[in-house]
Every structure is written in C-alpha cells, then in structure tokens.
mmCIF file of C-alpha atoms in Angstrom:
data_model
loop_
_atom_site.group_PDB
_atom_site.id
_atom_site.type_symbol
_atom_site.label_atom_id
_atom_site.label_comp_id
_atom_site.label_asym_id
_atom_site.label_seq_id
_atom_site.Cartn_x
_atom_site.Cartn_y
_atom_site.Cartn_z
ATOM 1 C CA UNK A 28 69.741 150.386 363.077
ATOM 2 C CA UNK A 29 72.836 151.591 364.847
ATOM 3 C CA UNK A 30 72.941 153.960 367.450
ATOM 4 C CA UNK A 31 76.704 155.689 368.865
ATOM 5 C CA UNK A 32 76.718 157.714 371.677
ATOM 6 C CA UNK A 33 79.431 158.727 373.822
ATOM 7 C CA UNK A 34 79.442 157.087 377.375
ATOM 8 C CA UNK A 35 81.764 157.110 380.714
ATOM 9 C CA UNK A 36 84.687 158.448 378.068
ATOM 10 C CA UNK A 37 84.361 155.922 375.300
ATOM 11 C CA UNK A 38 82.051 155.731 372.497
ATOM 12 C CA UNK A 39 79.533 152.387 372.276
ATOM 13 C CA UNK A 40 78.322 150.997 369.289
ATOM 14 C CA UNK A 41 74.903 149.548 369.551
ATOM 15 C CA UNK A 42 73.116 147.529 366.713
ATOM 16 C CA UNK A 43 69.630 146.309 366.988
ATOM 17 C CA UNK A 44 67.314 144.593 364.405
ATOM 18 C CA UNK A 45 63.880 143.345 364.887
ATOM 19 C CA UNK A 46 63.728 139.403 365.266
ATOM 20 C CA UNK A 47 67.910 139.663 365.917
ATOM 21 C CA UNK A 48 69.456 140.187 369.511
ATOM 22 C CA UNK A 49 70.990 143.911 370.195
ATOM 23 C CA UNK A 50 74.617 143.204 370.252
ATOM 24 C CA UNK A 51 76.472 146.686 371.316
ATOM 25 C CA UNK A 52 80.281 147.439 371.880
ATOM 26 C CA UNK A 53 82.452 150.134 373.591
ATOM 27 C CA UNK A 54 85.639 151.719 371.618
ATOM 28 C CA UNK A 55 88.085 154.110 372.716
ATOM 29 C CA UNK A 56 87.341 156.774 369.343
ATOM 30 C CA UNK A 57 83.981 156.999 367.302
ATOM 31 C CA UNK A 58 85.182 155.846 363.877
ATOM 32 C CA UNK A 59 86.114 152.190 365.341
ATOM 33 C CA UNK A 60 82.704 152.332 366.727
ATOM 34 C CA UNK A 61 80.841 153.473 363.570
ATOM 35 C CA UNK A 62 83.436 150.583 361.812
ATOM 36 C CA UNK A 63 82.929 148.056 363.848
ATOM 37 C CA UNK A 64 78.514 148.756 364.022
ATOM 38 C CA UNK A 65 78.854 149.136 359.548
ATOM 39 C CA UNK A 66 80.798 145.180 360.097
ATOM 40 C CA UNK A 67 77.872 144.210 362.211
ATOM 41 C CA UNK A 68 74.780 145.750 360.090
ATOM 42 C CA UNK A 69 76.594 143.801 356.554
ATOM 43 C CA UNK A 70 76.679 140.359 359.147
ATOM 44 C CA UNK A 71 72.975 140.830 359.373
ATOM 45 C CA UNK A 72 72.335 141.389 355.980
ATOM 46 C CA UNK A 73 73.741 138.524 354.667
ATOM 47 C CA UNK A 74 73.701 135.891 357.415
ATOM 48 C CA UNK A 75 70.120 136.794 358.705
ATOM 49 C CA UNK A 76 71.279 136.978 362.006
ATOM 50 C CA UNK A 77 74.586 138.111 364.280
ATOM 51 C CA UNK A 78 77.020 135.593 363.552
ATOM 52 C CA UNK A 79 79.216 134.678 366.646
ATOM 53 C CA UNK A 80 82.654 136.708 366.074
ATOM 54 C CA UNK A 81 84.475 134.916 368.534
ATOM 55 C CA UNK A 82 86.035 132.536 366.239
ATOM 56 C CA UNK A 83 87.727 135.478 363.929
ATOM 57 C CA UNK A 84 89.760 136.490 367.673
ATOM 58 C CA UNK A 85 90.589 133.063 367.844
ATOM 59 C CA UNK A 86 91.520 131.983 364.200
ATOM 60 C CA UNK A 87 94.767 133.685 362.931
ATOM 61 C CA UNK A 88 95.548 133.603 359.004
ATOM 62 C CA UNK A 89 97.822 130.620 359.485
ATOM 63 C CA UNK A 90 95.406 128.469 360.655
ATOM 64 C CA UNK A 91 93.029 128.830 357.373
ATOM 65 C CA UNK A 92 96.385 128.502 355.409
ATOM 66 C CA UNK A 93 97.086 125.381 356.885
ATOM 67 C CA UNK A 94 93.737 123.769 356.671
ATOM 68 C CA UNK A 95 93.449 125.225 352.895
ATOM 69 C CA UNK A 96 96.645 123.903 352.386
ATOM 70 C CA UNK A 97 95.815 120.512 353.671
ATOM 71 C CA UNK A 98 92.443 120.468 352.203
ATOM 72 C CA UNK A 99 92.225 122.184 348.892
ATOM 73 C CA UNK A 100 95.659 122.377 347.644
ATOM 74 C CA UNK A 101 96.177 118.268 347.094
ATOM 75 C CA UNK A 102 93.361 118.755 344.742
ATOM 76 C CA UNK A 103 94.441 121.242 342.120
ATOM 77 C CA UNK A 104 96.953 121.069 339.021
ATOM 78 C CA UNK A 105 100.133 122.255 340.319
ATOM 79 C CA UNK A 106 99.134 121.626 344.038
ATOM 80 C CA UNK A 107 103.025 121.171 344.578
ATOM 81 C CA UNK A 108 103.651 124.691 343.898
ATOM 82 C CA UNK A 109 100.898 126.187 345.573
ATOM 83 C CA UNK A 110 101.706 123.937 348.587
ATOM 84 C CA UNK A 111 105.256 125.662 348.827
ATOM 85 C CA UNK A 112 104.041 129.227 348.412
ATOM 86 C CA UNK A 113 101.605 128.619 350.658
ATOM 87 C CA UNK A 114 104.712 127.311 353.253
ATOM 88 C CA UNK A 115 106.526 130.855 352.627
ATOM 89 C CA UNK A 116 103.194 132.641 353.408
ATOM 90 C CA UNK A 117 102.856 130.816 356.941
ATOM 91 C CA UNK A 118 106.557 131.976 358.034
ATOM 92 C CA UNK A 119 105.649 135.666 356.815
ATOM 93 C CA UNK A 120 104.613 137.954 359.985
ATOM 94 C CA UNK A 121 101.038 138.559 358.738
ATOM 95 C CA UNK A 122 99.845 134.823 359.413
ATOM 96 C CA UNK A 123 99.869 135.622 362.601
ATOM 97 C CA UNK A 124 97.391 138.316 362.567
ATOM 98 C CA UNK A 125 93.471 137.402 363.604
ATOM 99 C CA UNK A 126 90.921 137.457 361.354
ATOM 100 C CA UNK A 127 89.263 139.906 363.155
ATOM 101 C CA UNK A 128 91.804 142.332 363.154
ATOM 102 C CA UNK A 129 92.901 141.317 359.379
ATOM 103 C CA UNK A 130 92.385 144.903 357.330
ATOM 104 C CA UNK A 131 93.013 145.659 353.475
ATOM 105 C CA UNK A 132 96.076 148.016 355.205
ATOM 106 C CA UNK A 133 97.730 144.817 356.374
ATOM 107 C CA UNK A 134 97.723 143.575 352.859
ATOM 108 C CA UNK A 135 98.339 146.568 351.210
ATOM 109 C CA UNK A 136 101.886 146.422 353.649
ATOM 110 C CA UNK A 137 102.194 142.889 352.995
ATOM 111 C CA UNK A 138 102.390 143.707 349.364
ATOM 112 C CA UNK A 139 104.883 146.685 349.414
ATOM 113 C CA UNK A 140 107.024 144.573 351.506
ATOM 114 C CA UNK A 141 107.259 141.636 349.092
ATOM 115 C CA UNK A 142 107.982 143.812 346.271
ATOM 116 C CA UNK A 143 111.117 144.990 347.804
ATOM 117 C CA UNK A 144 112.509 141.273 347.883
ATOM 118 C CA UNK A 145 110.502 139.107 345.018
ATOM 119 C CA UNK A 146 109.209 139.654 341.446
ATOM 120 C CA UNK A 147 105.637 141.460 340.892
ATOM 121 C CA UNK A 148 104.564 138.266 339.235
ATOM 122 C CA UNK A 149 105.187 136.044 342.667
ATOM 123 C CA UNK A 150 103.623 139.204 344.905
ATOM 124 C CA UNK A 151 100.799 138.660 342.627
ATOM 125 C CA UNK A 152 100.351 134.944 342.917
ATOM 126 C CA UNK A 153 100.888 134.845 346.748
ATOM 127 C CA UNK A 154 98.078 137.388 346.836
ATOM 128 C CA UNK A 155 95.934 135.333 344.606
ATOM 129 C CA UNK A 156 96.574 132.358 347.187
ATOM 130 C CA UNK A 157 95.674 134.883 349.915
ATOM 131 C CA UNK A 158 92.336 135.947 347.917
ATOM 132 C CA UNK A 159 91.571 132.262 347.338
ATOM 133 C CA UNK A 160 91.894 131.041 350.613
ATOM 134 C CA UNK A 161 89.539 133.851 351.873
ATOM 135 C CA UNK A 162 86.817 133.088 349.635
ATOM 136 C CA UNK A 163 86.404 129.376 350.563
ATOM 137 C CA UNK A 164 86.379 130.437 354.505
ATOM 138 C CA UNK A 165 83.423 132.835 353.424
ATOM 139 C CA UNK A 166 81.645 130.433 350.967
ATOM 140 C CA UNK A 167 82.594 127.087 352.160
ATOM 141 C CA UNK A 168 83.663 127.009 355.590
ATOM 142 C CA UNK A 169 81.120 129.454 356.791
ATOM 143 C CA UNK A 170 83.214 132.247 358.526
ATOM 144 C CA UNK A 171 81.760 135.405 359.427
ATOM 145 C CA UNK A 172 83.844 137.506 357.331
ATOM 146 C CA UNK A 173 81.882 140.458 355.860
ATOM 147 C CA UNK A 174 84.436 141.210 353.175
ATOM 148 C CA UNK A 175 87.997 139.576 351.491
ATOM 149 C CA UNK A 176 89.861 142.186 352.111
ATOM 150 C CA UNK A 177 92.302 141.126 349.318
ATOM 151 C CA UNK A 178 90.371 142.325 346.807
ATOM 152 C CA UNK A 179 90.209 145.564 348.344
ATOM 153 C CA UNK A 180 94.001 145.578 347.750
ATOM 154 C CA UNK A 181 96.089 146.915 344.382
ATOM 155 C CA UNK A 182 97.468 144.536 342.725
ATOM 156 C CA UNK A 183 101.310 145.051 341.228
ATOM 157 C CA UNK A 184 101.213 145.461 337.600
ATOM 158 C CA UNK A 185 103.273 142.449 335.947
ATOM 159 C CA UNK A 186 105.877 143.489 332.913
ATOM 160 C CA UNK A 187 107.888 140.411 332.209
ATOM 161 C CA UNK A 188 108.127 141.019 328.899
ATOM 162 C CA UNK A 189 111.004 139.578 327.780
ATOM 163 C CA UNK A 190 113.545 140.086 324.792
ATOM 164 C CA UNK A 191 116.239 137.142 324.882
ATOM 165 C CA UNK A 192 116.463 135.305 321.490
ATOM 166 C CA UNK A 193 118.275 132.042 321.491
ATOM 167 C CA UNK A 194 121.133 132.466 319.073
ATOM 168 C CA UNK A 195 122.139 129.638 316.269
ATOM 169 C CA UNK A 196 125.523 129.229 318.286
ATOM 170 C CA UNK A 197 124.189 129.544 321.920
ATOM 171 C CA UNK A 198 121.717 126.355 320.323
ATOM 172 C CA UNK A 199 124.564 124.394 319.223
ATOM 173 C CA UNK A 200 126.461 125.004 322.328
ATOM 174 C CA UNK A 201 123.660 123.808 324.329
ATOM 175 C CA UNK A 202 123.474 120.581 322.477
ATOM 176 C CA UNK A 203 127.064 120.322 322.639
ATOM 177 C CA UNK A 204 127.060 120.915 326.142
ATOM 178 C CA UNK A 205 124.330 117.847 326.655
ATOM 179 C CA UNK A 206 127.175 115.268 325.804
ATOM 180 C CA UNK A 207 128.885 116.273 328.821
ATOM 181 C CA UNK A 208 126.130 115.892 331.561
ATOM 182 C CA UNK A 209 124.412 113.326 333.476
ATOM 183 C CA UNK A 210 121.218 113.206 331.492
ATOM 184 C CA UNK A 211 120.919 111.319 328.520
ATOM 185 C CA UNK A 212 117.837 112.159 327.117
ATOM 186 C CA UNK A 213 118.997 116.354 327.655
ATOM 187 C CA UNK A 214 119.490 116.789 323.983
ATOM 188 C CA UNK A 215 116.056 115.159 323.141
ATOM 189 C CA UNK A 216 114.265 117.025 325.313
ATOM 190 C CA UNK A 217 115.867 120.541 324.111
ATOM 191 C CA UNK A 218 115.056 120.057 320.378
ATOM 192 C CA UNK A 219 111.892 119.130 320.964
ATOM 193 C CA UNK A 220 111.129 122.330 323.762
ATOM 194 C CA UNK A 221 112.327 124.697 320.772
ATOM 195 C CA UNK A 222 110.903 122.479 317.635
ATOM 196 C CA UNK A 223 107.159 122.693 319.712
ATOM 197 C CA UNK A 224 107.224 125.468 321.971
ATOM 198 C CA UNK A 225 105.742 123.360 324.968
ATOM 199 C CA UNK A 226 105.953 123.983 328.196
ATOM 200 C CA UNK A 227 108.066 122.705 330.596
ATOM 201 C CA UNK A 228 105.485 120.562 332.499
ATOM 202 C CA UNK A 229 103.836 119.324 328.906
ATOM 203 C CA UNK A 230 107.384 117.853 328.253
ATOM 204 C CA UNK A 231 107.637 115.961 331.202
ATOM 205 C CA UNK A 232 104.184 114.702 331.124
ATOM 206 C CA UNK A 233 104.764 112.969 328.015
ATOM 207 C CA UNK A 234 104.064 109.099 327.686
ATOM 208 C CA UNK A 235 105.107 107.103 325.010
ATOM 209 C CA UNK A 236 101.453 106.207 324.481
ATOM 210 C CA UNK A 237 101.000 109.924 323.884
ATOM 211 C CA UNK A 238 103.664 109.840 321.047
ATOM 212 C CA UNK A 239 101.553 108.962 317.407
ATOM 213 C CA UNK A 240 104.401 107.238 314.554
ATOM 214 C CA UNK A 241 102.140 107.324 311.935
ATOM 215 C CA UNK A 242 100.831 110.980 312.367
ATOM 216 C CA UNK A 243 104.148 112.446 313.548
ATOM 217 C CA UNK A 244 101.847 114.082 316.469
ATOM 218 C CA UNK A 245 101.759 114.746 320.159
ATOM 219 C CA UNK A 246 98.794 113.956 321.984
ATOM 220 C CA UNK A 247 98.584 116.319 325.602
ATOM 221 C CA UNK A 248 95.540 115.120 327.217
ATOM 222 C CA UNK A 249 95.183 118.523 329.832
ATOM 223 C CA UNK A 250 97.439 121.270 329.259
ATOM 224 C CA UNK A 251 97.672 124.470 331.682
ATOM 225 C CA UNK A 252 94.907 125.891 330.233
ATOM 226 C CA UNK A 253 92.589 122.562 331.151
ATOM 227 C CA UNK A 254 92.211 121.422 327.974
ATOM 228 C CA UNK A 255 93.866 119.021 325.506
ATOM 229 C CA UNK A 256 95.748 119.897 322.040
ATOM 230 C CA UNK A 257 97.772 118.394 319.389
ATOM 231 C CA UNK A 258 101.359 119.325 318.711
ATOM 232 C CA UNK A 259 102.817 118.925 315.344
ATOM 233 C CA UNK A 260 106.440 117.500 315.329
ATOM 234 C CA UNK A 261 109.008 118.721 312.749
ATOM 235 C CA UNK A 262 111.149 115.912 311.098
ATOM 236 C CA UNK A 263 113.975 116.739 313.524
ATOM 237 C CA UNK A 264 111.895 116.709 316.726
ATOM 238 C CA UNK A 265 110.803 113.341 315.265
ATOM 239 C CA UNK A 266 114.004 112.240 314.462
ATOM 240 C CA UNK A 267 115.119 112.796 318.264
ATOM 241 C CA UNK A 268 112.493 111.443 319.248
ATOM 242 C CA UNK A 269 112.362 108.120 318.126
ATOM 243 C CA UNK A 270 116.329 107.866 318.528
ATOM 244 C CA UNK A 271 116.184 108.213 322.409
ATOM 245 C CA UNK A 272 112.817 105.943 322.554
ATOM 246 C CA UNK A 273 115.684 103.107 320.857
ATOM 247 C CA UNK A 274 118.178 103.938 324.104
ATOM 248 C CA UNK A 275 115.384 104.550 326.127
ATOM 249 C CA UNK A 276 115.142 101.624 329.219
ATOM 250 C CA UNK A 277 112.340 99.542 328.212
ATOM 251 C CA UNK A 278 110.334 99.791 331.598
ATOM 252 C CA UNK A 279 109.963 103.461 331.197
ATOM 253 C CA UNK A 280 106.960 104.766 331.117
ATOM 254 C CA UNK A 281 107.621 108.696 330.745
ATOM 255 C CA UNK A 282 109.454 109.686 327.934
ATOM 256 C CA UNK A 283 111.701 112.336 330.142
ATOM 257 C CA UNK A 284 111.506 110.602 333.443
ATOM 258 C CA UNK A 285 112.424 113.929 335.484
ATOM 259 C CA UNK A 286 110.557 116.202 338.201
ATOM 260 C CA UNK A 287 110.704 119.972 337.184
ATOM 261 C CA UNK A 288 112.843 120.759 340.167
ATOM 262 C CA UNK A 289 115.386 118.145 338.602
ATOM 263 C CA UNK A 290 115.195 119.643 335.205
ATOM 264 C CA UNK A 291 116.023 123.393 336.442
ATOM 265 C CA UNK A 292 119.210 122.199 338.241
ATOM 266 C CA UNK A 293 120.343 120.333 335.180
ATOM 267 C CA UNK A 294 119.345 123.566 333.055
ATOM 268 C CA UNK A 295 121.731 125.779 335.096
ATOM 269 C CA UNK A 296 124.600 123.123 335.371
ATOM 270 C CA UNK A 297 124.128 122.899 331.499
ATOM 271 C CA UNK A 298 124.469 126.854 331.255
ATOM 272 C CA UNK A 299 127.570 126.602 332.975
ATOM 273 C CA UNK A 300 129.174 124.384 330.768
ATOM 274 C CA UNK A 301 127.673 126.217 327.447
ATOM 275 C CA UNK A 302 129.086 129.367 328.699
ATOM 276 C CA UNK A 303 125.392 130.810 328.603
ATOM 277 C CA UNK A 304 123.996 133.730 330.851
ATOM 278 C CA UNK A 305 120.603 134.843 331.121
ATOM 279 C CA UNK A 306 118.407 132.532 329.007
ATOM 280 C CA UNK A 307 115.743 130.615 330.868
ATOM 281 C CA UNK A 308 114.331 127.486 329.503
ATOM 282 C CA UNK A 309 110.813 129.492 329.082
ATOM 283 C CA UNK A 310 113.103 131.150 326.474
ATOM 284 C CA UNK A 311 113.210 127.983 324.643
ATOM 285 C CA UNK A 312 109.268 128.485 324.377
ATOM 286 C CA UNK A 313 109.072 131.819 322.872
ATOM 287 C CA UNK A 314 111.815 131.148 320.554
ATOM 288 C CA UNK A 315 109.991 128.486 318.957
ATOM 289 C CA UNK A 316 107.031 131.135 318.357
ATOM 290 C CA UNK A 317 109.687 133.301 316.860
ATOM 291 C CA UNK A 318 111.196 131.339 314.314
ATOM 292 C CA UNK A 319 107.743 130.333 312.854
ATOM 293 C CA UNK A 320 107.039 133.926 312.642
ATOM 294 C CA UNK A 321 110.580 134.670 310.686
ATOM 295 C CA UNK A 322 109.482 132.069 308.649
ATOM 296 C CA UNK A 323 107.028 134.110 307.086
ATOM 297 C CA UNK A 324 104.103 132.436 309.138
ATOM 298 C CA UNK A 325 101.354 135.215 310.174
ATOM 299 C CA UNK A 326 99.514 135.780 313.486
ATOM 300 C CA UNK A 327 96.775 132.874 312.729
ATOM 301 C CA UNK A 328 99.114 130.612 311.280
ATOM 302 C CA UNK A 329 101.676 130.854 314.235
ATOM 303 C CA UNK A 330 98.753 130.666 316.664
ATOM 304 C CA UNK A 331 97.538 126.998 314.896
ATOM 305 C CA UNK A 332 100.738 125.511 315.163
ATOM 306 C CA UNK A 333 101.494 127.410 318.313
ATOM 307 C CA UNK A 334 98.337 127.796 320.332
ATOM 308 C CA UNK A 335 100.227 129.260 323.386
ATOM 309 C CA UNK A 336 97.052 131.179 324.560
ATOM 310 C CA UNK A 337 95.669 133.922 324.241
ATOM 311 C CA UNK A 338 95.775 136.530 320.422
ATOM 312 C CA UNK A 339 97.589 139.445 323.493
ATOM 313 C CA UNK A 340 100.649 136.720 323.828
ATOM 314 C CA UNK A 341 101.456 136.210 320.303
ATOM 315 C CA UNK A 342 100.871 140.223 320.135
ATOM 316 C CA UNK A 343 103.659 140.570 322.693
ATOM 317 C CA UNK A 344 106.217 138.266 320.626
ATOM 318 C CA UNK A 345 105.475 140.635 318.267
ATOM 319 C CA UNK A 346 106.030 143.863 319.986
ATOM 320 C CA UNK A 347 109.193 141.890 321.393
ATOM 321 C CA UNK A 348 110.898 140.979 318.363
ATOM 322 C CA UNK A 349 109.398 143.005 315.670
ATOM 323 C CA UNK A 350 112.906 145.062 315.370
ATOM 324 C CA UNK A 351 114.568 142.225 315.362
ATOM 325 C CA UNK A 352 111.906 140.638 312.402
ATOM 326 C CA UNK A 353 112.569 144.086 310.440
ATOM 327 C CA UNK A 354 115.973 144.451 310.194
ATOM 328 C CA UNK A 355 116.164 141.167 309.334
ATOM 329 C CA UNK A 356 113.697 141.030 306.348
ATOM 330 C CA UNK A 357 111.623 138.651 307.848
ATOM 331 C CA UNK A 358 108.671 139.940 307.657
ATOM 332 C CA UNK A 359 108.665 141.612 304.146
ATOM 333 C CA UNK A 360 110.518 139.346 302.620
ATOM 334 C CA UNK A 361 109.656 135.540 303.433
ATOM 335 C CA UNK A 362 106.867 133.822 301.894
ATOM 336 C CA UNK A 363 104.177 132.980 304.248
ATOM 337 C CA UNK A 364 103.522 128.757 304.556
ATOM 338 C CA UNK A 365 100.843 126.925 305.604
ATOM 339 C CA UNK A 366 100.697 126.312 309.541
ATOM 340 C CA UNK A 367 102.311 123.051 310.561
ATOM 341 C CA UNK A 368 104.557 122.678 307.563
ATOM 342 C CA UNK A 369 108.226 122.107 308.946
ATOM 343 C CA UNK A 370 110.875 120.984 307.205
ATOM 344 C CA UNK A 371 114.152 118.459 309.100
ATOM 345 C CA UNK A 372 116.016 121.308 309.150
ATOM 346 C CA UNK A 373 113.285 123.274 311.423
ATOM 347 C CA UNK A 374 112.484 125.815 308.708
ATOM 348 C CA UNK A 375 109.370 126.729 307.694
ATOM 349 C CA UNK A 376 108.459 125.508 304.009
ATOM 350 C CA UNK A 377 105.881 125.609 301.634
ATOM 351 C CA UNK A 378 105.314 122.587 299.995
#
C-alpha cells in the first residue's frame, strides 16, 4: 500500500508490501509522488518484488536501439531497412532521453514533429520500430519497464491512396527509354513488373531455378506476407523472359542481378529520359491489378491471379479507378474471363 504525506516541504512517496522491502521517495509536488508510488505498486505486481530502477537512469533509448539493432534486426526480412530507420532514430533528440524519464508525451512530440518533415506512413513505421524495441526490453531483456509507452501514443492515420494510371504512351516511352540506359535487362524487368504485378523485392529475388518453361510459372518461395505463391506469366512476360535469359551471362545466378537501392536510381534516371513525372515503380504494381479488372475480370478473379493481399486492397483499386472503369465501359461492357487467362498482347481473353 502507498502512503503520501507531505514532509520538510516536499511530498514522499512510500510503498510497502508484506514479504517486499519499503522503498519510499521524496518529490517536489504530490502528483509525481502519487506517479511515481502507482509505477512502483504495477513493479510489484508483476515482478513479485521491487525491481532495481537504477538501470532505467542509466540506459537512454539509444542504447536499446543499438543493441536491438545489433541483435534483432540481422534476423528479420528486410533487416536492411529497419537497420537504416533505426540509424535515423539514434540521431533524433529523443534517444537521448532515459528510460526512466521516457513518457507517452515524449512520443506523442516525437510524432508531431516527424509529421511536419516525413510521410504518415514512415512516422508510423519508426513508431512501430520504437514499440518493437520496447517490448523485447520488457519481455526478453528483462527491464523494469511497467508500461510501452508507445502504445499509449496515437498513431497517424495513413491515406496513400493513390490514383496514377500508367498510360499506353508513358509504357512505350518507358521501354523506349530502356535502350538508352546502362541496364540491359531494364526492359525485361518492366514488362514483367506490369504483366505480374510483383513487387519490387519479388523481382529481384528471382532465380532462374524459380522460372518453370513448361508451366509458364513463377515460383516465389517467401513473399512479404511469409508465404510462397505462384505467378502466372502472360505470353509477353514469357517472351521477355526467356529472350534476356539467351543474353543473360551464363554465371548468373539472379535473373535481375540488382540491389533495390540500384533499381530506384535507375528508375528515376529512366524517368528523366521518358519525360515522366510522378509515377513510382509501385505504380507499375497497381496497374497490373487494373488492367485485369478492365478486362472484365471480377474481384475473385483479379484476386487469384493477383493475390496482392488482403479483399480491403483490391477494394481500394476499386474505389481508385472505378471512374476511370465507368467512363470507359469497362465494367459494363467487357466479358468477364477466367483468372489467369492472358493473351501475348497482355489482354485478358476468354478462351
């Protein structure tokens, strides 16, 4: 039980619990008293006893970034990503705050303050990191932290929603454009991001091993969601395919031997040249959704050939594009095909 009471000007904060030792505290108002004997009480509860606080006015944010960052990180998917946000997080001001003096106010700051120079969607994931790293110094590294005071936060709301359509001219001018870079396989690996929809990462992952002739399939053995799929190739992704693997070097293992850092430099040199503005090579990935859908394909077909997650995303194609699908005719007027049916041309066809 705790007891406050007001002594020589400040207010102390005394907890005592049978079998634990009375720890007690002084404070200069009666609410960081009451605070600090609530922290104390919710140690007991869950610890058993009165963990030794020191080590939260000796550990400062940084230093669980940096061990989580050392530790956990070169484990995960995607570690190299992580490992760089986590870099940006260490320079920020509140790594240098102590754990015990970290408060859900700090991140709540922390928060508005990113959102005046970064997306919602990065604020987000850099709080995520934040949250994560937290919850393995409670559960696995056995600090006494009562609470993740993350979680206590509000996270932004994320609306990146997005509208751009690849045009039929923009596509030939970014095939065009492929002749004059560096990259030889550039072509290749455009057709077959808007023939398949896959991701960025998927593409570069691909091994020739993972390429099947005979069933005109690719085989992704873990995907972002942690599981393995099938992609159906189109003639024309096929066709591309299997010319590059003949003026591909024989010693090369990866079909696109690039890192994804690579790729987005070559991207924006390529937009340059193709005269292009504001199309990402994500685009590339929701366009492919969209032309199966103006192919007459419905939500259960698109989502076989396309299985890009969740029913919500191919719900927000549609909410997207659905203008677009109406004025066109699309929707009312093609004749819905059987999933996985593409013709060399790219169309959707019913055969």
């Amino acid at each position: 039980m705790a007891t406050i009471r007001k002594l020589r000007g400040r207010w102390q904060a005394q907890v005592r619990r049978r079998g634990v030792k009375p720890r007690c505290k002084s404070f200069d108002s009666k609410l960081e008293a009451e605070k600090w004997a609530r922290d104390l009480e919710a140690q007991v509860d869950r610890f058993g006893v009165a963990p030794d606080t020191k080590i939260l006015e000796s550990t400062t944010l940084s230093d669980l970034l940096e061990r989580y960052q050392r530790e956990v990180s070169p484990l995960k998917r995607g570690s190299v990503q992580e490992i760089q946000r986590i870099d940006v997080l260490r320079r920020h001001d509140l790594a240098y705050r102590t754990l015990i003096g970290l408060s859900q106010q700090d991140i709540a700051s922390f928060r508005d303050e990113r959102l005046q120079s970064v997306a919602p969607s990065t604020t987000v994931r850099e709080l995520a990191i934040l949250s994560q790293v937290l919850e393995v110094a409670i559960r696995d590294w056995g600090l006494p932290l009562t609470k993740n005071v993350v979680k206590l936060v509000r996270r932004p709301v994320i609306r990146n929603e997005r509208s751009r359509r690849l045009t039929r001219d923009e596509e030939q001018r970014l095939l065009g454009g492929c002749d004059g870079g560096q990259l030889p396989y550039f072509k290749t690996l455009l057709i077959l991001a808007i023939e398949t929809g896959m991701r960025r990462g998927e593409i570069l992952g691909l091994k020739w091993p993972d390429v099947s002739h005979n069933r005109r399939v690719l085989t992704l053995a873990l995907t972002k969601n942690g599981s393995g799929r099938e992609v159906p190739l189109s003639q024309r992704a096929f066709n591309a395919l299997m010319d590059w693997k003949e003026r591909a070097p024989v010693d090369q293992s990866t079909v696109f031997p690039r890192t994804p850092g690579a790729l987005e430099q070559a991207w924006r040199r390529l937009l340059l040249r193709a005269g292009i503005t504001a199309l990402r090579f994500r685009d590339l990935r929701h366009e492919s959704v969209n032309r199966l859908f103006e192919g007459g394909l419905n939500g259960i077909e698109v989502s076989e050939a396309r299985p890009q997650g969740r029913e919500n995303r191919l719900h927000s194609f549609l909410v997207c594009f659905r203008g677009s699908f109406q004025r066109s005719g699309a929707i009312s007027t093609r004749r819905r095909v059987p999933a996985g049916k593409i013709g060399a041309d790219g169309e959707a066809r019913r055969i």
